[in-house]
Amino acid sequence: PVQQSLRLEGFNDCQALEKYIEDTASKQMRASLEQQKPGYWERFGRNRGIDFGGMPPEVTAGDSAGGGSAPQAPKDSTGTNNQVEGVHESDFVQNDGTRIFVLSGNRLYAHRSWPAEQLTLAGSLEVEGWPREMLLDEHQRLVIVSQVHQGLAGKPSGGYYGGGFAGDVASPAMDCAGFGCSYYSADSTKVTTVDVSDVANPTVVDQVYLPGLFTQARRVDSAVRFVLADTFRWPEEVKLWVDYSEELYKDEDKLEDAIDAQMERNEKLIRANTLDQWLPAGKHVDTAGVTTALPVACGDFYRSNAPSALGFVTVASLDLDARTAAPGRTHLVAEPGTVYASKDSLYLAHSHYWWWPEPGQKDFTYVHKFDTRQPGRAVYVGSGTLEGAPVNQFALDEHEGVLRMATTVTTRLPEEDHPSWWWGRTTTVSRVTTMGEKNGHLVELGRSEDLAEGERIFSARFAGPRGYVVTFLQVDPLFTFDLSDPAHPRKVGELKVPGFATYLHPVGDHHLLTLGVHTEANGGCCGERSVKLSLFDVSDLAHPKETHTQLVGTAYGWSEALYQHKAFNYFAAKGLVAIPFTDYSPNGYYGEDYWRSFRTELRVFRVDLATGISPVGAVSMSDLFERSGSPQWSWYYVPDVRRSVMADDYVYAISDGGLRVAKVDSLQTPLVTTRFPRVTNP
């Protein structure tokens, strides 16, 4: 059942923590093996009148130019597109106006980027493992996060949720090194602090290794927060299956006995494990290369009183101005989820997991709040439960101590026309809920009316006392909210336009610039689809207006900015917006050479509140990948344009393959290109 009185509870001692881990592990192991017994799923269905006669039900669950003159900073430039002003988000690109840093493959590439005509790849640094993202502070310190293989004891689980463990345990990681291998067998996160005061010679000054995989990072002033998710590591001999034999699987009684025996063997192994094996230590390596172990502290762990699969979520706090060997850590025995951070708080939100679909169930989200005003520590404040699920981090926002959250509530109803369909059908509504802290709990202060039955939230944004939500079915309703009274959040306006927006960006106090997909209102086919930029006037909340639109590319066009807000780059000083864009030539899509029809570029548009959105041009980077035959790319090396930087009258396009700069009034004629070596080790 859903836990309506949610809280996190600490452990009195290490013995209690170990017992909780082993109890939960044993329960989860047994549940996984029980699923493999003969007739398990049939019995589950028969109790609810299921008919397996038909299909099973769908369960919703370079060419570098030189330059020797001293750089001067541009008047204005763009950085990472952060959700909250002053709360810096990590990304694989960082810019401070005169230097651009890029992670590609397993290297950091450091550029002198100003003057733009003298763009130079000044230096590089090999980063251990698989670099993910980084943060740059005002004191020329670059904090790089990478995934590494430390050979931690045990076998990683197949996932966080109960159903994901069935017979799916990864093999022990092979002894390997290198960029590719460290991703496939990564079990730890490495935080490398680099002094980049000399851009030509980036220097490692500190290294920290922590168990778990990186999910998010934020920086406020000198305080850096990392959110890590660590899967459960079974003891090496634990097996979540029984070995197949024809004789065994022909005799249901023998198979059940074998499964029961495997459960008993597994439990003995689980109970024999020590806390050090469940919770391996991290380590710190200082400038001199001296290594210090970073064991966990049992008093830093919390468990939720809500139903939760076994996993570990860590909020690690690093104060760059007060370096110590051990970053402050707060651990939750819980699943990872959505991360939102304001200047003073960090929220973790994860969904309640229903084991089996039944009529009467609803979506619920568990929210935990942490106080991050201390640079080196995250202090638990309280927890709460609310109906629905958020679409992403932009569905959460804190304003004057109040959390506002936009959620879609999915409810499972009986199927009246088909009583034997025990799983029923689903319906949806969306709403905005406000929550505040009271006596160690996050309690509901108010909620809006239910909106858009049958639709789901595709994007949300909050700005001071205002809120904006976009839902979608076949048309795109933009809802506006007055949130000035937390006890009575209310919808005040609505506007329907074809398609849907996946990202909303405030422009001033009274306009929204959105990116999404245009579709025909009548549900027209994919030929009518295209990426769309729109400008909305929301000066009158009760009567929002879509004042201008700009369709981008063909029906095959796509942009990473549709789902990754860091790829969206709005330059307020110049009234420009840039998005990475890929497309196929309409006449060549079915040609003999598929990739010759493919193009990748940075599209730039001018945004004028009075005259609208107009194309400026594009910086193409299609020549940075192989144009004939099969291109040499993969999930870790994608020469698509992915990010951009704008500085005064110049635009920089960035991909895994290199960096290119052009002037705004002649984007088709690049000034300088730096090329990164191709990543070949998978």
XYZ file of C-alpha atoms in Angstrom:
682
model
C 0.000 0.000 0.000
C 0.954 3.630 -0.481
C 2.639 5.174 2.569
C 0.726 8.379 3.275
C 2.744 9.274 6.383
C 6.143 9.216 4.725
C 9.366 9.679 6.658
C 12.997 8.670 6.620
C 14.295 6.797 9.640
C 17.909 6.513 10.779
C 19.619 3.437 12.194
C 20.634 3.130 15.841
C 23.814 1.246 15.010
C 25.630 -0.627 12.254
C 24.094 -3.928 13.319
C 20.613 -2.583 12.654
C 21.684 -1.287 9.230
C 23.214 -4.640 8.276
C 20.131 -6.528 9.416
C 17.843 -4.276 7.389
C 19.948 -4.768 4.254
C 20.003 -8.535 4.675
C 16.291 -8.773 5.495
C 15.412 -6.750 2.419
C 17.859 -8.652 0.219
C 16.455 -11.998 1.342
C 12.890 -10.910 0.742
C 13.736 -9.577 -2.695
C 15.701 -12.710 -3.612
C 12.822 -14.970 -2.598
C 10.302 -12.895 -4.538
C 12.481 -13.190 -7.640
C 12.775 -16.970 -7.415
C 9.105 -17.470 -6.553
C 8.233 -15.986 -9.945
C 10.020 -18.902 -11.614
C 7.928 -21.597 -10.002
C 5.555 -23.504 -12.300
C 2.183 -21.796 -12.674
C 3.178 -18.679 -10.676
C 1.897 -16.164 -13.208
C -1.095 -18.298 -14.082
C -2.114 -18.453 -10.421
C -1.680 -14.696 -10.181
C -4.028 -14.213 -13.094
C -6.556 -16.913 -12.215
C -7.258 -15.270 -8.879
C -8.423 -12.248 -10.850
C -10.298 -14.009 -13.638
C -7.638 -13.514 -16.301
C -8.039 -15.206 -19.650
C -4.694 -15.943 -21.320
C -6.449 -17.045 -24.503
C -5.503 -13.861 -26.316
C -2.517 -11.565 -26.246
C -1.121 -10.809 -22.768
C -2.213 -7.490 -21.317
C -0.119 -4.401 -21.783
C 1.045 -3.381 -18.322
C 1.624 0.318 -17.871
C 4.121 0.400 -15.425
C 40.366 20.126 -35.968
C 41.627 22.533 -37.936
C 42.899 24.864 -35.260
C 44.019 28.461 -35.845
C 46.776 29.926 -33.743
C 46.633 33.043 -31.655
C 49.064 34.664 -29.316
C 47.410 37.800 -28.032
C 46.046 37.949 -24.509
C 42.310 37.195 -24.537
C 39.775 39.815 -23.624
C 36.391 38.747 -22.430
C 33.288 39.273 -24.556
C 30.648 41.640 -23.234
C 28.107 38.836 -22.954
C 28.167 35.091 -23.385
C 26.047 32.057 -22.564
C 26.703 29.215 -20.164
C 24.828 26.094 -19.176
C 21.063 26.475 -19.334
C 20.278 26.140 -15.622
C 16.795 25.660 -14.245
C 17.359 27.885 -11.205
C 19.431 31.062 -11.274
C 22.569 30.603 -9.167
C 22.223 26.798 -9.099
C 24.716 25.543 -11.674
C 24.042 22.208 -13.365
C 26.749 19.874 -14.609
C 27.200 19.204 -18.325
C 29.925 17.956 -20.686
C 30.558 21.561 -21.846
C 31.598 24.497 -19.666
C 32.295 28.109 -20.711
C 33.521 31.159 -18.834
C 33.580 33.623 -21.742
C 37.222 33.240 -22.778
C 37.617 29.464 -22.463
C 35.477 26.524 -23.507
C 35.991 23.076 -21.988
C 34.588 19.958 -23.660
C 34.527 16.308 -22.610
C 34.760 13.893 -25.553
C 35.650 10.238 -25.248
C 37.940 9.931 -22.256
C 39.575 13.347 -22.585
C 39.043 16.919 -21.498
C 39.680 19.432 -24.297
C 40.517 22.972 -23.140
C 40.124 25.850 -25.610
C 41.066 29.500 -25.684
C 37.862 30.762 -27.216
C 38.305 34.546 -27.266
C 38.906 36.378 -29.514
C 36.715 34.041 -31.521
C 38.887 34.301 -34.665
C 41.750 32.883 -32.593
C 39.914 29.867 -31.215
C 42.632 27.396 -30.210
C 42.686 23.931 -28.723
C 45.161 24.864 -26.000
C 45.440 21.678 -23.949
C 43.895 18.367 -23.046
C 43.827 15.915 -20.197
C 43.050 12.209 -20.092
C 40.314 11.441 -17.592
C 40.115 8.061 -15.926
C 37.072 5.995 -16.793
C 34.090 7.283 -18.729
C 33.731 11.068 -18.237
C 30.130 12.120 -17.819
C 29.800 15.780 -16.855
C 31.627 18.637 -15.125
C 31.231 21.927 -13.295
C 33.397 25.058 -13.475
C 33.583 27.567 -10.631
C 34.686 31.181 -10.440
C 38.137 30.236 -9.091
C 39.227 28.289 -12.192
C 38.503 24.889 -10.710
C 36.921 22.273 -12.923
C 35.178 19.350 -11.213
C 34.881 16.360 -13.575
C 32.641 13.365 -12.881
C 33.471 10.029 -14.496
C 32.389 6.416 -14.084
C 35.175 3.993 -13.190
C 35.665 0.293 -12.512
C 37.010 -0.302 -9.007
C 36.384 -4.059 -8.827
C 34.058 -3.787 -5.843
C 33.031 -7.104 -4.304
C 29.783 -8.750 -5.327
C 27.639 -8.794 -8.430
C 25.507 -5.801 -9.427
C 21.794 -6.358 -9.564
C 19.810 -6.179 -12.762
C 17.822 -3.161 -11.597
C 16.133 -1.406 -8.705
C 12.677 -2.821 -8.956
C 11.498 -6.211 -7.811
C 10.476 -7.412 -11.250
C 13.864 -6.471 -12.716
C 15.821 -8.991 -10.685
C 14.314 -12.212 -11.999
C 17.132 -14.378 -13.317
C 19.057 -11.319 -14.397
C 22.292 -10.872 -12.489
C 25.306 -9.460 -14.280
C 28.457 -11.541 -14.463
C 31.421 -10.398 -12.359
C 33.219 -7.571 -14.123
C 36.258 -8.660 -16.086
C 39.655 -7.276 -15.168
C 39.947 -4.555 -17.766
C 41.021 -0.995 -18.297
C 40.292 1.776 -20.740
C 37.487 4.102 -21.648
C 34.956 1.614 -22.996
C 35.452 -1.135 -20.453
C 35.157 1.218 -17.532
C 31.655 2.123 -18.674
C 30.380 -1.415 -19.132
C 31.737 -2.547 -15.767
C 31.573 0.773 -13.899
C 30.755 0.412 -10.230
C 32.033 3.735 -8.860
C 32.005 7.456 -9.494
C 35.238 9.422 -9.623
C 35.282 13.152 -8.879
C 38.421 14.788 -10.280
C 39.176 18.406 -9.372
C 41.343 20.104 -11.993
C 43.142 23.444 -11.782
C 42.579 25.147 -15.137
C 44.170 28.517 -14.336
C 46.710 27.615 -17.052
C 44.384 26.503 -19.826
C 47.247 24.852 -21.724
C 48.151 22.676 -18.730
C 45.094 21.405 -16.832
C 46.389 19.942 -13.558
C 44.706 17.365 -11.340
C 44.671 18.567 -7.731
C 42.257 16.157 -6.061
C 40.532 12.808 -6.678
C 37.661 11.144 -4.842
C 36.189 7.702 -5.598
C 32.732 6.794 -4.288
C 30.650 3.625 -4.840
C 27.657 4.090 -7.138
C 26.854 5.649 -10.469
C 26.444 9.359 -11.100
C 22.987 10.770 -11.817
C 23.043 14.541 -11.159
C 25.304 17.332 -9.873
C 24.671 20.903 -8.786
C 26.883 23.771 -7.612
C 25.975 26.776 -5.512
C 29.021 28.987 -4.882
C 31.725 26.625 -3.528
C 29.330 23.810 -2.586
C 29.013 20.938 -5.080
C 26.356 18.230 -4.632
C 26.494 14.879 -6.366
C 23.590 12.466 -6.419
C 24.731 8.857 -6.877
C 22.697 5.694 -7.284
C 24.231 2.388 -6.258
C 22.659 -0.939 -7.166
C 22.619 -3.806 -4.724
C 25.583 -6.193 -5.051
C 24.718 -9.827 -4.400
C 27.365 -12.094 -2.899
C 29.272 -13.807 -5.722
C 27.712 -17.267 -5.237
C 24.093 -16.083 -5.109
C 22.027 -17.333 -8.068
C 18.596 -15.995 -8.896
C 17.770 -19.008 -11.047
C 18.205 -22.768 -11.074
C 20.322 -24.389 -13.745
C 18.292 -25.790 -16.580
C 17.938 -29.500 -17.157
C 15.295 -31.194 -19.257
C 14.484 -33.654 -16.484
C 14.032 -30.908 -13.896
C 11.794 -28.751 -16.015
C 9.569 -31.695 -16.921
C 8.784 -32.386 -13.247
C 7.050 -29.422 -11.597
C 7.452 -30.821 -8.075
C 11.201 -31.315 -8.521
C 11.521 -27.832 -10.012
C 9.728 -26.280 -7.022
C 11.971 -28.214 -4.620
C 15.076 -27.047 -6.506
C 13.921 -23.432 -6.346
C 13.212 -23.720 -2.607
C 16.683 -25.204 -2.068
C 18.270 -22.381 -4.043
C 16.465 -19.864 -1.833
C 17.925 -21.466 1.280
C 21.467 -21.497 -0.142
C 21.116 -17.859 -1.194
C 19.862 -16.743 2.203
C 22.810 -18.355 3.996
C 25.175 -16.474 1.672
C 23.295 -13.217 2.215
C 23.330 -13.570 6.016
C 27.065 -14.417 5.957
C 27.984 -11.172 4.219
C 29.547 -8.389 6.287
C 28.567 -4.725 6.245
C 31.863 -3.864 4.564
C 30.863 -6.119 1.689
C 27.423 -4.560 1.371
C 28.797 -1.029 1.623
C 32.321 -0.834 0.159
C 34.501 2.128 1.087
C 35.458 4.917 -1.240
C 38.877 6.526 -1.339
C 40.567 9.923 -1.562
C 43.793 10.611 -3.478
C 45.490 13.917 -2.733
C 47.892 15.978 -4.870
C 50.886 13.975 -3.621
C 49.205 10.702 -4.560
C 48.524 9.664 -0.959
C 45.434 7.442 -0.769
C 43.028 7.508 2.175
C 40.087 5.135 2.598
C 36.608 6.684 2.883
C 34.466 4.160 4.778
C 30.767 4.756 5.162
C 29.290 5.915 8.455
C 26.190 3.990 9.566
C 24.743 7.140 11.085
C 24.571 8.696 7.620
C 22.031 6.122 6.381
C 18.265 6.470 6.277
C 15.530 4.065 5.282
C 12.115 5.014 4.044
C 8.991 3.649 5.717
C 7.462 3.373 2.238
C 7.743 0.150 0.231
C 11.047 0.258 -1.603
C 13.335 -2.108 -3.455
C 16.890 -2.332 -2.186
C 19.208 0.297 -3.624
C 21.333 3.113 -2.287
C 21.024 6.790 -3.159
C 23.831 9.057 -1.950
C 23.894 12.836 -1.735
C 27.605 13.693 -1.540
C 28.607 17.259 -0.630
C 31.972 18.736 -1.576
C 33.078 22.174 -0.351
C 35.714 23.405 -2.807
C 36.789 26.149 -0.405
C 37.371 23.783 2.529
C 38.934 20.675 1.052
C 38.892 17.607 3.281
C 39.556 13.965 2.542
C 35.960 12.957 3.148
C 33.010 14.657 1.432
C 29.879 14.766 3.539
C 27.486 11.983 2.563
C 23.832 11.285 3.244
C 22.544 7.883 2.120
C 19.035 6.605 1.475
C 18.171 2.939 1.144
C 15.783 3.674 -1.714
C 15.432 4.027 -5.472
C 16.783 6.991 -7.414
C 14.365 9.381 -9.041
C 13.904 13.003 -10.081
C 16.382 15.524 -8.627
C 15.513 19.187 -8.130
C 17.668 21.767 -6.345
C 17.118 25.339 -5.246
C 19.801 27.485 -3.629
C 18.961 26.195 -0.151
C 17.334 22.808 -0.705
C 17.602 19.581 -2.638
C 14.629 17.341 -3.341
C 14.546 13.683 -4.346
C 11.279 12.384 -5.779
C 10.560 8.774 -6.763
C 7.388 6.939 -7.662
C 5.519 4.356 -5.639
C 5.954 1.023 -7.393
C 2.872 -1.135 -7.821
C 3.843 -4.793 -8.016
C 0.788 -5.791 -10.053
C -1.822 -3.654 -11.866
C -5.311 -3.651 -10.381
C -8.313 -1.337 -10.590
C -8.272 1.333 -7.901
C -4.573 2.069 -8.092
C -3.193 5.577 -8.607
C 0.219 7.075 -9.273
C 1.907 8.405 -6.138
C 5.257 10.153 -5.669
C 7.416 10.137 -2.536
C 9.382 13.371 -1.976
C 12.339 13.839 0.388
C 13.720 17.295 1.209
C 17.290 18.120 2.300
C 18.679 21.405 3.613
C 21.841 22.308 1.664
C 22.733 25.609 3.284
C 25.806 23.969 4.853
C 28.377 23.655 2.018
C 29.731 20.286 3.149
C 26.570 18.490 4.178
C 22.963 17.790 3.181
C 20.658 17.670 6.211
C 17.419 15.706 6.043
C 14.363 17.918 6.589
C 11.270 15.836 5.928
C 9.267 13.759 3.481
C 5.825 13.727 1.944
C 3.529 11.843 -0.414
C 1.411 13.294 -3.203
C -0.710 11.937 -5.997
C 0.719 11.719 -9.509
C 4.150 11.622 -11.131
C 6.333 14.482 -12.450
C 7.538 14.520 -16.056
C 11.049 15.803 -15.173
C 12.903 18.217 -12.855
C 11.034 21.230 -14.255
C 7.836 19.883 -12.744
C 9.284 20.788 -9.318
C 10.034 24.259 -8.024
C 10.608 25.872 -4.636
C 9.478 29.436 -4.033
C 9.617 31.143 -0.647
C 9.878 27.783 1.116
C 6.935 26.236 -0.743
C 7.395 23.302 -3.109
C 5.184 23.446 -6.204
C 4.865 20.240 -8.172
C 3.044 19.517 -11.439
C 2.001 15.877 -11.751
C -0.051 13.623 -13.974
C -2.234 11.243 -11.996
C -2.903 7.913 -13.668
C -5.838 5.975 -12.193
C -6.675 2.378 -13.042
C -10.408 1.770 -13.434
C -12.452 -1.395 -13.977
C -13.123 -2.264 -17.615
C -16.921 -2.298 -17.620
C -17.275 -3.670 -21.154
C -14.857 -6.511 -20.452
C -15.220 -7.705 -16.815
C -12.659 -10.489 -17.327
C -9.970 -7.885 -18.014
C -8.942 -7.684 -14.364
C -6.172 -5.147 -15.086
C -8.836 -2.647 -16.144
C -8.132 0.548 -18.043
C -6.371 3.807 -17.179
C -7.422 7.415 -17.180
C -5.337 10.523 -16.468
C -5.696 14.019 -15.072
C -3.046 16.615 -14.235
C -2.724 19.173 -11.463
C -0.373 21.435 -9.504
C 0.110 20.666 -5.802
C 1.838 22.830 -3.204
C 3.692 21.372 -0.222
C 5.333 22.860 2.853
C 7.357 21.653 5.817
C 5.515 20.991 9.075
C 6.851 19.068 12.068
C 9.375 17.102 10.031
C 6.935 16.271 7.251
C 6.117 17.715 3.847
C 2.381 18.293 3.936
C 0.017 19.306 1.189
C -0.916 22.981 1.379
C -3.226 23.082 -1.615
C -3.918 21.727 -5.055
C -5.373 23.040 -8.256
C -8.372 21.664 -10.025
C -7.853 18.552 -12.122
C -6.996 19.354 -15.736
C -7.027 17.727 -19.168
C -8.612 14.346 -18.550
C -7.057 11.693 -20.754
C -3.889 13.732 -21.381
C -0.441 13.798 -19.797
C 1.940 16.618 -18.848
C 4.691 17.049 -21.451
C 6.387 20.091 -19.911
C 6.142 22.467 -16.965
C 7.845 25.627 -15.728
C 7.462 27.862 -12.693
C 8.482 31.520 -12.459
C 7.931 33.292 -9.149
C 4.202 33.195 -8.333
C 3.341 31.875 -11.794
C 3.207 28.385 -13.220
C 2.875 26.940 -16.714
C 1.929 23.416 -17.708
C 1.582 21.814 -21.136
C -0.409 18.602 -21.622
C -0.972 16.678 -24.825
C -3.263 14.232 -26.540
C -3.718 15.599 -30.058
C -3.682 19.304 -29.291
C -1.414 21.166 -26.925
C -3.148 22.955 -24.045
C -0.981 25.525 -22.290
C -2.358 26.095 -18.799
C -1.411 29.134 -16.726
C -1.518 29.196 -12.931
C -1.635 31.806 -10.204
C 0.412 30.388 -7.311
C 0.592 33.521 -5.172
C -1.538 31.819 -2.499
C 0.079 28.414 -1.764
C -3.105 27.185 -0.132
C -5.120 27.864 -3.254
C -3.107 27.266 -6.436
C -5.462 27.929 -9.291
C -5.614 27.639 -13.021
C -6.460 30.994 -14.579
C -6.000 30.491 -18.309
C -5.846 27.916 -21.071
C -4.837 27.932 -24.723
C -5.007 25.046 -27.193
C -2.661 24.818 -30.180
C -1.671 21.843 -32.370
C 1.198 19.664 -31.184
C 3.009 19.823 -27.871
C 5.900 21.609 -26.173
C 8.577 19.659 -24.306
C 10.501 22.665 -22.971
C 9.321 26.064 -21.694
C 11.750 28.978 -21.294
C 10.737 32.269 -19.634
C 11.682 35.375 -21.635
C 11.284 38.370 -19.396
C 8.292 38.427 -17.079
C 5.541 38.096 -19.637
C 6.635 35.723 -22.395
C 7.455 32.070 -22.883
C 9.705 30.666 -25.606
C 8.892 27.009 -26.163
C 10.351 24.108 -28.105
C 8.268 21.146 -29.121
C 6.703 19.207 -31.935
C 4.026 20.451 -34.300
C 1.352 17.968 -35.304
C -1.937 18.457 -37.050
C -4.900 19.014 -34.757
C -6.741 16.122 -36.377
C -3.929 13.716 -35.546
C -2.372 13.859 -39.008
C 0.339 11.462 -40.050
C 4.074 11.883 -39.511
C 4.331 13.867 -42.749
C 2.697 16.762 -40.930
C 5.138 16.575 -38.025
C 7.996 19.038 -37.476
C 10.039 20.604 -34.692
C 8.513 23.915 -33.631
C 9.611 27.035 -31.773
C 6.788 29.169 -30.373
C 6.500 32.471 -28.559
C 3.664 32.981 -26.075
C 2.478 36.226 -24.541
C 1.433 35.468 -20.946
C 1.193 39.050 -19.699
C -2.492 38.349 -19.140
C -2.460 35.000 -17.369
C -6.135 34.492 -18.005
C -5.705 34.874 -21.758
C -2.358 33.462 -22.948
C -1.655 33.954 -26.661
C 0.632 32.150 -29.068
C 1.995 35.168 -30.936
C 4.608 33.597 -33.217
C 5.732 30.172 -34.411
C 8.629 28.848 -36.449
C 8.670 25.346 -37.907
C 12.116 23.763 -38.205
C 13.239 21.194 -40.775
C 11.352 18.263 -42.250
C 9.247 15.540 -40.707
C 12.492 13.641 -40.087
C 14.052 16.508 -38.117
C 15.031 16.088 -34.485
C 16.808 18.040 -31.759
C 18.398 16.892 -28.517
C 16.942 20.035 -26.982
C 13.506 18.414 -27.225
C 14.342 16.319 -24.176
C 17.589 17.838 -22.802
C 17.249 21.429 -21.650
C 21.046 21.922 -21.587
C 21.026 21.720 -25.395
C 18.636 24.705 -25.566
C 20.590 27.985 -25.638
C 18.818 31.336 -25.301
C 21.073 34.420 -25.513
C 19.016 37.211 -23.973
C 21.644 39.898 -24.657
C 21.299 39.417 -28.422
C 17.799 38.010 -28.678
C 19.037 34.729 -30.180
C 18.190 31.108 -29.606
C 20.268 28.142 -30.818
C 19.295 24.476 -30.956
C 21.236 21.473 -32.242
C 19.398 19.905 -35.159
C 19.640 16.771 -37.261
C 17.656 16.068 -40.417
C 17.582 14.114 -43.666
C 17.455 15.589 -47.163
C 13.921 14.977 -48.412
C 15.147 13.741 -51.803
C 17.874 11.503 -50.508
C 16.392 9.679 -47.563
C 15.875 6.493 -49.555
C 18.979 6.879 -51.716
C 21.791 4.375 -52.080
C 23.924 6.163 -49.507
C 21.733 6.677 -46.464
C 24.252 8.784 -44.540
C 24.898 11.186 -47.422
C 21.345 12.399 -46.859
C 21.982 13.013 -43.166
C 23.016 16.396 -41.835
C 23.756 17.808 -38.422
C 23.989 21.499 -37.639
C 23.327 24.222 -35.114
C 20.228 26.199 -36.066
C 20.131 29.833 -34.904
C 17.014 32.031 -34.717
C 16.346 35.626 -33.766
C 13.627 36.173 -31.180
C 11.855 39.524 -31.165
C 8.855 39.938 -28.902
C 7.207 42.245 -31.425
C 8.099 40.696 -34.779
C 8.491 37.057 -33.824
C 10.956 34.239 -34.525
C 13.071 34.344 -37.700
C 15.844 32.026 -38.956
C 19.376 33.473 -38.880
C 21.176 30.471 -40.340
C 22.979 27.290 -39.409
C 26.480 26.154 -38.514
C 26.887 22.800 -40.232
C 29.137 20.100 -38.784
C 28.170 17.300 -41.146
C 31.739 17.118 -42.465
C 32.994 15.979 -39.063
C 31.614 12.473 -39.566
C 32.146 9.901 -42.284
C 29.842 10.690 -45.192
C 30.068 7.415 -47.090
C 29.457 3.861 -45.929
C 28.842 3.236 -42.235
C 29.818 6.155 -40.006
C 32.205 5.319 -37.169
C 30.077 6.366 -34.262
C 28.221 4.808 -31.371
C 26.474 5.709 -28.136
C 29.697 7.172 -26.705
C 30.891 8.982 -29.844
C 28.190 10.889 -31.687
C 29.457 13.684 -33.950
C 26.004 15.261 -33.991
C 25.955 18.882 -32.896
C 24.874 18.661 -29.260
C 25.652 21.975 -27.550
C 26.431 25.605 -28.319
C 27.975 28.731 -26.837
C 27.181 32.289 -27.936
C 29.450 35.225 -27.189
C 28.759 38.723 -28.528
C 28.352 38.242 -32.294
C 29.815 34.728 -32.485
C 28.358 31.264 -32.267
C 30.218 28.090 -31.291
C 28.814 24.685 -32.283
C 29.998 21.697 -30.251
C 29.936 17.953 -30.896
C 31.885 14.891 -29.780
C 33.919 15.384 -32.969
C 35.038 18.958 -32.439
C 34.219 22.637 -31.933
C 33.477 25.216 -34.647
C 32.958 28.979 -34.469
C 31.253 31.334 -36.931
C 29.998 34.893 -36.915
C 26.273 35.364 -36.545
C 25.908 37.229 -39.855
C 27.770 34.504 -41.801
C 27.101 31.230 -40.067
C 27.625 29.231 -43.239
C 31.306 30.323 -43.341
C 33.069 28.976 -40.224
C 36.087 30.861 -38.948
C 37.889 28.113 -37.036
C 37.342 24.419 -36.347
C 39.112 22.296 -33.755
C 38.844 18.541 -34.258
C 38.966 15.906 -31.548
C 40.526 12.489 -32.231
C 37.997 9.787 -33.035
C 37.146 7.531 -30.139
C 37.765 3.964 -31.286
C 37.830 1.881 -28.085
C 34.334 0.591 -27.321
